[in-house]
Short mmCIF file of C-alpha atoms in Angstrom, two decimals:
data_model
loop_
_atom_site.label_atom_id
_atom_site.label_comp_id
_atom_site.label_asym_id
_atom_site.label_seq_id
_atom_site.Cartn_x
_atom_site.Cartn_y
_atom_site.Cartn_z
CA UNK A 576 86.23 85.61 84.54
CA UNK A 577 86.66 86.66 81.11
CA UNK A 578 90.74 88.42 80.21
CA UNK A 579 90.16 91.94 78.90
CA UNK A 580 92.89 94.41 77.86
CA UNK A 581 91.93 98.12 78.71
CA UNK A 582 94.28 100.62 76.54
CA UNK A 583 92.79 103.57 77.90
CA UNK A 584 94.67 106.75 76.24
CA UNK A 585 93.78 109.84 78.60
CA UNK A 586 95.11 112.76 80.17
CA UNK A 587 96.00 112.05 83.69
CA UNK A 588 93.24 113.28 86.49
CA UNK A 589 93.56 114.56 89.51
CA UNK A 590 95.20 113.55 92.14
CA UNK A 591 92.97 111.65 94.88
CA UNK A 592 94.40 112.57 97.88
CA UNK A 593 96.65 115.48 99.62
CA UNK A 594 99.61 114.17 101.89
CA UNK A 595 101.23 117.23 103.21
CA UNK A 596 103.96 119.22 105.43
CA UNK A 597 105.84 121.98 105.15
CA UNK A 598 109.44 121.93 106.77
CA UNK A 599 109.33 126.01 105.95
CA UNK A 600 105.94 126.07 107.57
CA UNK A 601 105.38 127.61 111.36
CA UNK A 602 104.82 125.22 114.35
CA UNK A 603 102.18 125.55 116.66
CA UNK A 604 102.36 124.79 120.07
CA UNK A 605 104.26 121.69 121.21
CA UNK A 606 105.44 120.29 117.65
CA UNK A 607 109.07 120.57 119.33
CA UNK A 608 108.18 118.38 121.91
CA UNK A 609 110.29 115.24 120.69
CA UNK A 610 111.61 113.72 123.37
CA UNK A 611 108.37 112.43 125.17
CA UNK A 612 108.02 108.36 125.32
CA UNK A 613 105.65 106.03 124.30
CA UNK A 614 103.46 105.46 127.24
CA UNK A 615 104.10 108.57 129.16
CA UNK A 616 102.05 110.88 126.67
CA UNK A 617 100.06 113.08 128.36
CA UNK A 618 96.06 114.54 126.91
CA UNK A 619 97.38 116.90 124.40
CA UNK A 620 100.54 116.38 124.02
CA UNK A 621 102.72 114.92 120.73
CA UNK A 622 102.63 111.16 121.06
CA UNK A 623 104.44 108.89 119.14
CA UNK A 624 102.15 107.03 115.99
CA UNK A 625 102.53 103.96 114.12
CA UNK A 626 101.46 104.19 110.45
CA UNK A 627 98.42 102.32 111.36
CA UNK A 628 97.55 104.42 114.39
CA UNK A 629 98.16 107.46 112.83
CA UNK A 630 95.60 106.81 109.45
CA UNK A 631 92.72 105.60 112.08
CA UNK A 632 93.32 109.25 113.69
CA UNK A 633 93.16 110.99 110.52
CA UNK A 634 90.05 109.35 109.56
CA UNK A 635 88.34 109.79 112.92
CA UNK A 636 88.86 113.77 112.94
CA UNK A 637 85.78 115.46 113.26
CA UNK A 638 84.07 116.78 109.72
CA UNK A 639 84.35 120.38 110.88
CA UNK A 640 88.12 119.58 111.69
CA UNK A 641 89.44 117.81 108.54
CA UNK A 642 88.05 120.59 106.20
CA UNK A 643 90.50 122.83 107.75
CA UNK A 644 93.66 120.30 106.99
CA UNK A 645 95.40 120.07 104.30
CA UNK A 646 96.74 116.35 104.97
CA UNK A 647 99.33 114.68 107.18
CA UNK A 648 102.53 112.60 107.20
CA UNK A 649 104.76 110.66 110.05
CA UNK A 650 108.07 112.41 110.95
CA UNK A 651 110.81 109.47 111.16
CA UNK A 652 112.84 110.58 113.59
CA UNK A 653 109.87 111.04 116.24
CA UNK A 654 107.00 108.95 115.15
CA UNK A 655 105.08 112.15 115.22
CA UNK A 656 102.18 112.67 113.22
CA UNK A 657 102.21 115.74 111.97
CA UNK A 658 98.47 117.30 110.74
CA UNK A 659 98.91 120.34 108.10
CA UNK A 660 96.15 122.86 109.46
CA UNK A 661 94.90 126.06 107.34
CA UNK A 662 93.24 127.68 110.75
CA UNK A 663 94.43 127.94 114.47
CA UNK A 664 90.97 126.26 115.55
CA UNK A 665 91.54 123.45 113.79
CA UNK A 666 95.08 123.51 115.28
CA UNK A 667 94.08 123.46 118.37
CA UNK A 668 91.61 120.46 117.69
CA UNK A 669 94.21 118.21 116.12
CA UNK A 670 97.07 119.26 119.40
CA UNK A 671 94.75 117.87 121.52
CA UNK A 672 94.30 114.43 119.88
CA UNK A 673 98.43 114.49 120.65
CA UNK A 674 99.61 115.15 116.81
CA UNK A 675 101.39 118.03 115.59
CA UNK A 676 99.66 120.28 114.19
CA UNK A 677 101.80 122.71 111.55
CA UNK A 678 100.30 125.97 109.86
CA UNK A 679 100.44 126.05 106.30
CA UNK A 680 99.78 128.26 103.00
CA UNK A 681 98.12 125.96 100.63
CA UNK A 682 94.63 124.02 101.13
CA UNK A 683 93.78 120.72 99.98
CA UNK A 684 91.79 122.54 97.82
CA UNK A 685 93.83 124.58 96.14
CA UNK A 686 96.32 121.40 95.82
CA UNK A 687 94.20 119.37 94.13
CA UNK A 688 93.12 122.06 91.58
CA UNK A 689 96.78 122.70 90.69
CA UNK A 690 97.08 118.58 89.95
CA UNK A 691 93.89 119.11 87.44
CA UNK A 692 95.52 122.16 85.82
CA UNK A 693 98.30 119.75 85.09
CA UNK A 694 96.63 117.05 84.21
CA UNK A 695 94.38 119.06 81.77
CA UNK A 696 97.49 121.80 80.32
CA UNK A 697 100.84 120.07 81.36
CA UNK A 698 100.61 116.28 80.89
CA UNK A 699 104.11 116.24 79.14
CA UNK A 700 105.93 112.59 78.39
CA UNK A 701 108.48 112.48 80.67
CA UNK A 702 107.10 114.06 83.57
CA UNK A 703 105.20 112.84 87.19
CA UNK A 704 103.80 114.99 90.09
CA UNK A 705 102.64 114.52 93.73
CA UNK A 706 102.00 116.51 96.60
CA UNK A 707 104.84 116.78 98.47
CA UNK A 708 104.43 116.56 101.99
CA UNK A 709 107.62 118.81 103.02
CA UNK A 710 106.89 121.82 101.07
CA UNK A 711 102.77 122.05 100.93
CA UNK A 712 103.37 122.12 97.02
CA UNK A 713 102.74 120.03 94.04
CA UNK A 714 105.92 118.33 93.20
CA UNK A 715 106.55 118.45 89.19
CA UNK A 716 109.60 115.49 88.16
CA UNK A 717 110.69 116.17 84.68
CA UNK A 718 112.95 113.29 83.41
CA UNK A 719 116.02 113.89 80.77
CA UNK A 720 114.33 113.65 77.94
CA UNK A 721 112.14 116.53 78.86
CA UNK A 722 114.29 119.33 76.84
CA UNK A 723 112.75 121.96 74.22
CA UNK A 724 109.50 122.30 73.32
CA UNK A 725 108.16 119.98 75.60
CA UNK A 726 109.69 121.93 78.78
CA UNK A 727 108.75 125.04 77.16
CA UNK A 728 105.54 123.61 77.39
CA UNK A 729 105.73 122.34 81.33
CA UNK A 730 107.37 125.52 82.37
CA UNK A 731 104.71 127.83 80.65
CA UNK A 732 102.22 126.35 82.85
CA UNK A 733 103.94 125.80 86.02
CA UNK A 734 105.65 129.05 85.95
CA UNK A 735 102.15 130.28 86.60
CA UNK A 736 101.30 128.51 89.07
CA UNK A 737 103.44 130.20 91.89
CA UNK A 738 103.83 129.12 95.10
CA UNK A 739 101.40 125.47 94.49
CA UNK A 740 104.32 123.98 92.68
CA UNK A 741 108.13 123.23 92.52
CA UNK A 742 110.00 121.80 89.34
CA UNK A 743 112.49 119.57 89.48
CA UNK A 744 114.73 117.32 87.23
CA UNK A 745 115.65 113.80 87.41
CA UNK A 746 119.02 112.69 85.81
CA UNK A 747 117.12 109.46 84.65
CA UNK A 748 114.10 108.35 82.79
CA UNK A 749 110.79 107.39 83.36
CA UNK A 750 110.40 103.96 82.24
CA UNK A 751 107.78 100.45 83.36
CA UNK A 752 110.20 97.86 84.79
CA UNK A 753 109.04 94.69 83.11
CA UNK A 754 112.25 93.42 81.42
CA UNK A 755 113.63 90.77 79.32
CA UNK A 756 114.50 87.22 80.61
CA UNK A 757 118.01 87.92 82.06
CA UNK A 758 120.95 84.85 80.89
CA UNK A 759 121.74 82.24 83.05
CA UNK A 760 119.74 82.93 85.64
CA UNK A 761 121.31 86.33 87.01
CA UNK A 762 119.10 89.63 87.21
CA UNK A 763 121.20 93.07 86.93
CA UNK A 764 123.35 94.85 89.72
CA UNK A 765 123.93 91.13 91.13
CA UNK A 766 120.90 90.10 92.15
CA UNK A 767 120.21 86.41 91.29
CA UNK A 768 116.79 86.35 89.40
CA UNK A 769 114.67 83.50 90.81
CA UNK A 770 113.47 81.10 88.24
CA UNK A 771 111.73 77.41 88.41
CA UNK A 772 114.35 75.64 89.92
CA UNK A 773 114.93 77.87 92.37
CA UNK A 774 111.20 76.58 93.69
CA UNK A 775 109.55 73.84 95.16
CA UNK A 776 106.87 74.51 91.64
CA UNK A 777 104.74 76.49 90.67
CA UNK A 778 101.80 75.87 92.95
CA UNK A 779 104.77 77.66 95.10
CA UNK A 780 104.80 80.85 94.31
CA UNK A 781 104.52 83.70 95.89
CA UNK A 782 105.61 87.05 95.81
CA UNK A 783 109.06 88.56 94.44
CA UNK A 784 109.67 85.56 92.32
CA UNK A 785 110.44 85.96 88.41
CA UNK A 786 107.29 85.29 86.18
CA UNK A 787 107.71 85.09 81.86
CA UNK A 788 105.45 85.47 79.26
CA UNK A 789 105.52 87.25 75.72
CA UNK A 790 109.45 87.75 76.11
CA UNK A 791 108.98 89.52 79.32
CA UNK A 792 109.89 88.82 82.64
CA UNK A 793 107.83 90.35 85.88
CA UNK A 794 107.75 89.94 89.48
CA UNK A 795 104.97 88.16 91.03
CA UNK A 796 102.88 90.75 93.54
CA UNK A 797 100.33 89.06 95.89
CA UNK A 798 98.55 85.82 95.96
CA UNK A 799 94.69 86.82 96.40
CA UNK A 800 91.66 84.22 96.03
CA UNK A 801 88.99 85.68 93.74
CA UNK A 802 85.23 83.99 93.98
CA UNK A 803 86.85 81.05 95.33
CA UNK A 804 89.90 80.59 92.87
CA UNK A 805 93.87 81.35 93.81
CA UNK A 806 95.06 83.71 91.59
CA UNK A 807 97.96 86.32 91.72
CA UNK A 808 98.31 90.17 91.05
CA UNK A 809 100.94 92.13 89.50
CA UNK A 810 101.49 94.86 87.34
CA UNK A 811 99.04 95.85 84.36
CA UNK A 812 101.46 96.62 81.60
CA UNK A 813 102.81 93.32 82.23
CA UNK A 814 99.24 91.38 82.24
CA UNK A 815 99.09 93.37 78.76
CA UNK A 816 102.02 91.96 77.56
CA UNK A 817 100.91 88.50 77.27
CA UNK A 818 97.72 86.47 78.50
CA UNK A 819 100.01 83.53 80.16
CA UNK A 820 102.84 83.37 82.35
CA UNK A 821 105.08 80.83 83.43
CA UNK A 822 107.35 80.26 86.03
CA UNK A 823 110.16 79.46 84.16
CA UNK A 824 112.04 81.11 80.81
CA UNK A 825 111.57 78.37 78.63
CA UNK A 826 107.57 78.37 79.17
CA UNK A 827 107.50 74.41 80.21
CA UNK A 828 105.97 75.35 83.47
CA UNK A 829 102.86 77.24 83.28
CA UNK A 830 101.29 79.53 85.88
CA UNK A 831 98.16 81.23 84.88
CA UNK A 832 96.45 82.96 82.34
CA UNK A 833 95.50 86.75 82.60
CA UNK A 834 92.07 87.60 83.70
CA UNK A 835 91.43 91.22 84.17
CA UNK A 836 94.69 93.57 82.64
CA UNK A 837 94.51 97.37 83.20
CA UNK A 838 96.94 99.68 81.93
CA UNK A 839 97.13 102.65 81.66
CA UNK A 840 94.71 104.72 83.74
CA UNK A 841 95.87 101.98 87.00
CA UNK A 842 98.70 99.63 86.48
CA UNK A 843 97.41 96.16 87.73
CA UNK A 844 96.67 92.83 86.44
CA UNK A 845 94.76 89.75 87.90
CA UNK A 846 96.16 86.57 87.08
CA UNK A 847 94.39 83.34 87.75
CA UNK A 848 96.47 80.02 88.68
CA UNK A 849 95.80 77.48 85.81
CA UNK A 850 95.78 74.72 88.75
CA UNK A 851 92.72 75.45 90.62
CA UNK A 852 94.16 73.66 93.70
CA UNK A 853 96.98 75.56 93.97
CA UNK A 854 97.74 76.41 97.89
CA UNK A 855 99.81 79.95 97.22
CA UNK A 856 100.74 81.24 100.43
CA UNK A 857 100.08 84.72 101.35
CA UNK A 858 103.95 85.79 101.46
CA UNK A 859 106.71 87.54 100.02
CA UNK A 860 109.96 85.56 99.23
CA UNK A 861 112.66 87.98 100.42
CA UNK A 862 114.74 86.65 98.00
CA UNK A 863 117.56 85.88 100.69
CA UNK A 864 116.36 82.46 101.93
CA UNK A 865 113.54 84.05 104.35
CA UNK A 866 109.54 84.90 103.85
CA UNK A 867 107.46 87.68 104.61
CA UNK A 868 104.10 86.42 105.24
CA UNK A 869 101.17 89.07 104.54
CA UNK A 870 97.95 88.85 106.44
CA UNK A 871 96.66 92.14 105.28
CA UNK A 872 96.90 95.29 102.95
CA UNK A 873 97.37 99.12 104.24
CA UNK A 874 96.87 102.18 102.46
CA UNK A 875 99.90 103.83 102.25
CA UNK A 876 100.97 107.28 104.43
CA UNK A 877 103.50 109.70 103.56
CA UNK A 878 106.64 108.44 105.93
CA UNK A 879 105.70 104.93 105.76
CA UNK A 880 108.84 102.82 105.99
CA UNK A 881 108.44 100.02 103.00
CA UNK A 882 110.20 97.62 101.56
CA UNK A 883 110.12 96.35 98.09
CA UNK A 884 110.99 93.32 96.56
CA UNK A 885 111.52 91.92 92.92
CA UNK A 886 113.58 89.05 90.73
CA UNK A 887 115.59 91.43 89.57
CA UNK A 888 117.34 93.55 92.34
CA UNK A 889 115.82 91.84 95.63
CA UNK A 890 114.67 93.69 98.59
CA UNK A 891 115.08 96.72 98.69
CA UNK A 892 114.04 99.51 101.49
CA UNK A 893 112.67 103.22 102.10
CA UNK A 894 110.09 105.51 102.37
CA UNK A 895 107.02 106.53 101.20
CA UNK A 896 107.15 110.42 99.81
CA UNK A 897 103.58 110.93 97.96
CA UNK A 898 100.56 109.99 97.52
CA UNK A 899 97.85 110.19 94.11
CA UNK A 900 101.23 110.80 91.75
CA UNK A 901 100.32 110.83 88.49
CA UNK A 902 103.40 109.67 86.11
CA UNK A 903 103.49 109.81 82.22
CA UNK A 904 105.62 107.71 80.84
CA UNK A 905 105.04 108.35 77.09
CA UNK A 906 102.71 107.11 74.12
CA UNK A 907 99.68 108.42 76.41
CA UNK A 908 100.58 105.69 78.68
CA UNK A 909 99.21 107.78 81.70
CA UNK A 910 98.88 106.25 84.87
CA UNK A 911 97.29 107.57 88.03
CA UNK A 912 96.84 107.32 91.93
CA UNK A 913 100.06 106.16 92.41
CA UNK A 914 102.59 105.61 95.45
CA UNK A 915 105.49 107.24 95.31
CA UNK A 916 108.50 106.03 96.74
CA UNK A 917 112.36 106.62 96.89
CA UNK A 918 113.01 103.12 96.68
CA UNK A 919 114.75 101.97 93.61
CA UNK A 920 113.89 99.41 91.39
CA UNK A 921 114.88 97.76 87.84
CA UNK A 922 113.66 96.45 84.80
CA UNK A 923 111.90 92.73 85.74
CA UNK A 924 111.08 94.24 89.29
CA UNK A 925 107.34 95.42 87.40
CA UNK A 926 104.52 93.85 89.53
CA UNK A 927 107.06 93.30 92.72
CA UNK A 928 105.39 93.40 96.26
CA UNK A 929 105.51 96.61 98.55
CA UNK A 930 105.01 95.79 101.75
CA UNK A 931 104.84 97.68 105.44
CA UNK A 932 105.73 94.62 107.87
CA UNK A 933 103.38 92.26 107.36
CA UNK A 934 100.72 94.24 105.05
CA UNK A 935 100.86 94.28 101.35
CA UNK A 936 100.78 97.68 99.96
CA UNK A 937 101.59 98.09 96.65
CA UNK A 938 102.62 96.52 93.33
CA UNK A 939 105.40 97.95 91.48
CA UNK A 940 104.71 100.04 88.36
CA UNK A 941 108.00 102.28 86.62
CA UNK A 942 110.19 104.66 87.57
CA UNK A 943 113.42 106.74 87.17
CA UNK A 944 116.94 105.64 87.97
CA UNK A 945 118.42 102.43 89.20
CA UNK A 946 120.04 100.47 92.39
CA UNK A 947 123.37 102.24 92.11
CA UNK A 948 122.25 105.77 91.43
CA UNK A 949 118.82 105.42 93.13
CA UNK A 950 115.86 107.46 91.90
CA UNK A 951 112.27 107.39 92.09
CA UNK A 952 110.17 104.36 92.09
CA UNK A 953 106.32 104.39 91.63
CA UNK A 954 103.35 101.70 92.98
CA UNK A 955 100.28 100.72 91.91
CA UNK A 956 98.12 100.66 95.47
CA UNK A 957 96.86 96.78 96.54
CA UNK A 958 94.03 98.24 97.92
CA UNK A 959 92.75 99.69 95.25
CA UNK A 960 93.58 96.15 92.74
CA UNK A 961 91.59 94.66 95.49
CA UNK A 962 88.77 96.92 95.46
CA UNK A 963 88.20 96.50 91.39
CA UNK A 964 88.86 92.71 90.90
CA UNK A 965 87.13 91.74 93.90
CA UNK A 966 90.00 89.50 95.20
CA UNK A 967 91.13 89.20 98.72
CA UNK A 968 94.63 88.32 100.37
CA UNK A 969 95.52 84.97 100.41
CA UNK A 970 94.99 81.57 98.83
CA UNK A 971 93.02 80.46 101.76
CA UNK A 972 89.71 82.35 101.36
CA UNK A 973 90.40 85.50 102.05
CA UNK A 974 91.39 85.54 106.05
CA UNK A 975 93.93 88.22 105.35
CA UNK A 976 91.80 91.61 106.19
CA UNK A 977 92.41 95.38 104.50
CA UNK A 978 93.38 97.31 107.31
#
């Protein structure tokens, strides 16, 4: 497989899919009922949903049904699913699978046109949106360094927009979190960066764990097998940054060499073990003397609980809050699709697993903040690096299955 940069320069697009709830929005009948217990739910009435579950009801709602939702999201607290409807028929439908179903203002539709209006008037440096699945709007971020002209700009677009959208500022800036090869083997806020001799070698690897090349340092995502060959993913603005990695900082132990980089547009890179017997597992290193293995990937859902991991700050947890975000973070570096998350991350962490239990999810792209303030973190989706390399999970063939 030939290594190709893409450099794509281009306004962001719209957002592929609509996650959505309103807290302000009205229930319909039953979305109160919290308190029933798995295995006592009743035809019709709110049962509880695991992530997994709750996507294979989504996608089995009749055709008729889903055009009159405006998407969906698990509540926390009750392991409801809650469907956003835009008609009482369709309500009705969706109480009787057992989810929630919740009345609300704005359509998919209309959603997804406001994300193109942005995309083609309001793509401002500095700024990210997503459809918020709490208030049935788009959800505009504008970092600090949005100020002047360039909010004048944002605002003179979004202040038309009404009721689809909701502006608001984040104290930090949106940034990729590759870094710099830390001293001494320490990452930031404490977190000890794991470098070659913290491993067995490099046929070892496996995701979380520091990789170097071009005077960066990146996390290492999955371990996939593509037409027969281990190889790894991580993130795409770090496959641009140089076409071999190593797993240590002084470059004596090498890795692989880049195979397929793309950034911006997505944010993922393929990167194929120089050792062509190399047994990678299919697992995360929680970077606190324990594994995660992976035998699959998920799409993610609005409410998913996640965990992240990377060399810099280690595992970290939270939830899933949007889906499709588009994020600019400057120099038309424009990147779309994306998970977003309100788990924090750090420079280094770029290319870091996301994970749901034991099913790989995404691979960590940028963000705003760090692991003492918090902030925003975004992810590029494994399902969709899968889809366009034409890898699979694993070094062993590809057993592990997209679910």
């Amino acid at each position: 497989m030939n290594h190709r940069r893409v450099n794509r320069r281009r306004g962001a697009v719209a957002v592929a899919a609509a996650a959505a709830v309103v807290a302000a929005a009205t229930l319909l009948p039953h979305a109160d009922a919290s308190t029933d217990k798995p295995g006592t739910d009743t035809p019709g009435s709110p049962r509880t949903f695991t992530s997994r579950s709750a996507a294979h009801l989504a996608a089995s709602l009749e055709p008729g049904v889903r055009e009159k939702t405006a998407g969906w999201y698990l509540d926390g607290a009750t392991g409801r699913m809650v469907v956003n409807v835009t008609a009482e028929d369709a309500a009705r439908r969706v109480e009787a699978t057992g989810a929630v179903p919740r009345l609300v203002r704005n359509s998919t539709a209309a959603l997804r046109g406001a994300t193109r209006t942005l995309s083609d008037r309001a793509s401002v440096p500095g700024t990210a949106w997503s459809i918020d699945p709490k208030t049935n709007k788009v959800v505009v971020t504008a970092d600090r360094t949005v100020t002047g002209a360039k909010l004048d700009a944002l605002t003179k677009v979004t202040d038309h927009m009404g009721h689809l959208v909701r502006v608001k500022r984040s104290s930090g800036e949106f940034k990729r979190y590759e870094g710099s090869p830390p001293p001494a083997g320490h990452g930031r806020s404490g977190s000890r960066t794991r470098a070659q001799g913290d491993a067995p070698g490099a046929g070892a690897l496996i995701g979380g764990r520091a990789i170097f090349g071009g005077g960066s340092r990146c996390s290492l995502g999955f371990n996939v097998t593509v037409q027969g060959a281990p190889a790894f993913l991580t993130a795409g603005h770090c496959g641009n940054a140089s076409r071999t990695w190593t797993a240590d900082q002084a470059g004596g132990t090498p890795v692989g060499t880049v195979a397929d980089s793309q950034f911006p547009g997505s944010d993922f890179a393929l990167v194929t073990y120089d050792d062509p017997n190399t047994g990678a597992a299919s697992a995360v290193d929680l970077l606190n003397g324990t594994v995660q293995q992976i035998s699959g990937a998920a799409e993610a859902n609005v409410g998913m609980r996640v965990q992240r991991v990377g060399s810099t700050t280690g595992l970290k947890d939270g939830t899933v809050t949007g889906l499709g975000a588009t994020v600019n973070y400057g120099n038309g570096d424009i990147v779309n699709g994306l998970i977003q998350t309100d788990v924090c991350a750090e420079p280094g962490d770029s290319g870091g697993s996301l994970f749901a239990d034991d099913s790989a999810v995404g691979l960590t792209s940028g963000g705003s903040g760090d692991c003492t303030r918090g902030g925003e973190t975004f992810f590029q989706p494994v399902t969709a690096a899968l889809r366009a390399t034409g890898a699979t999970l694993g070094a062993d063939g590809g057993a592990a299955a997209q679910r």
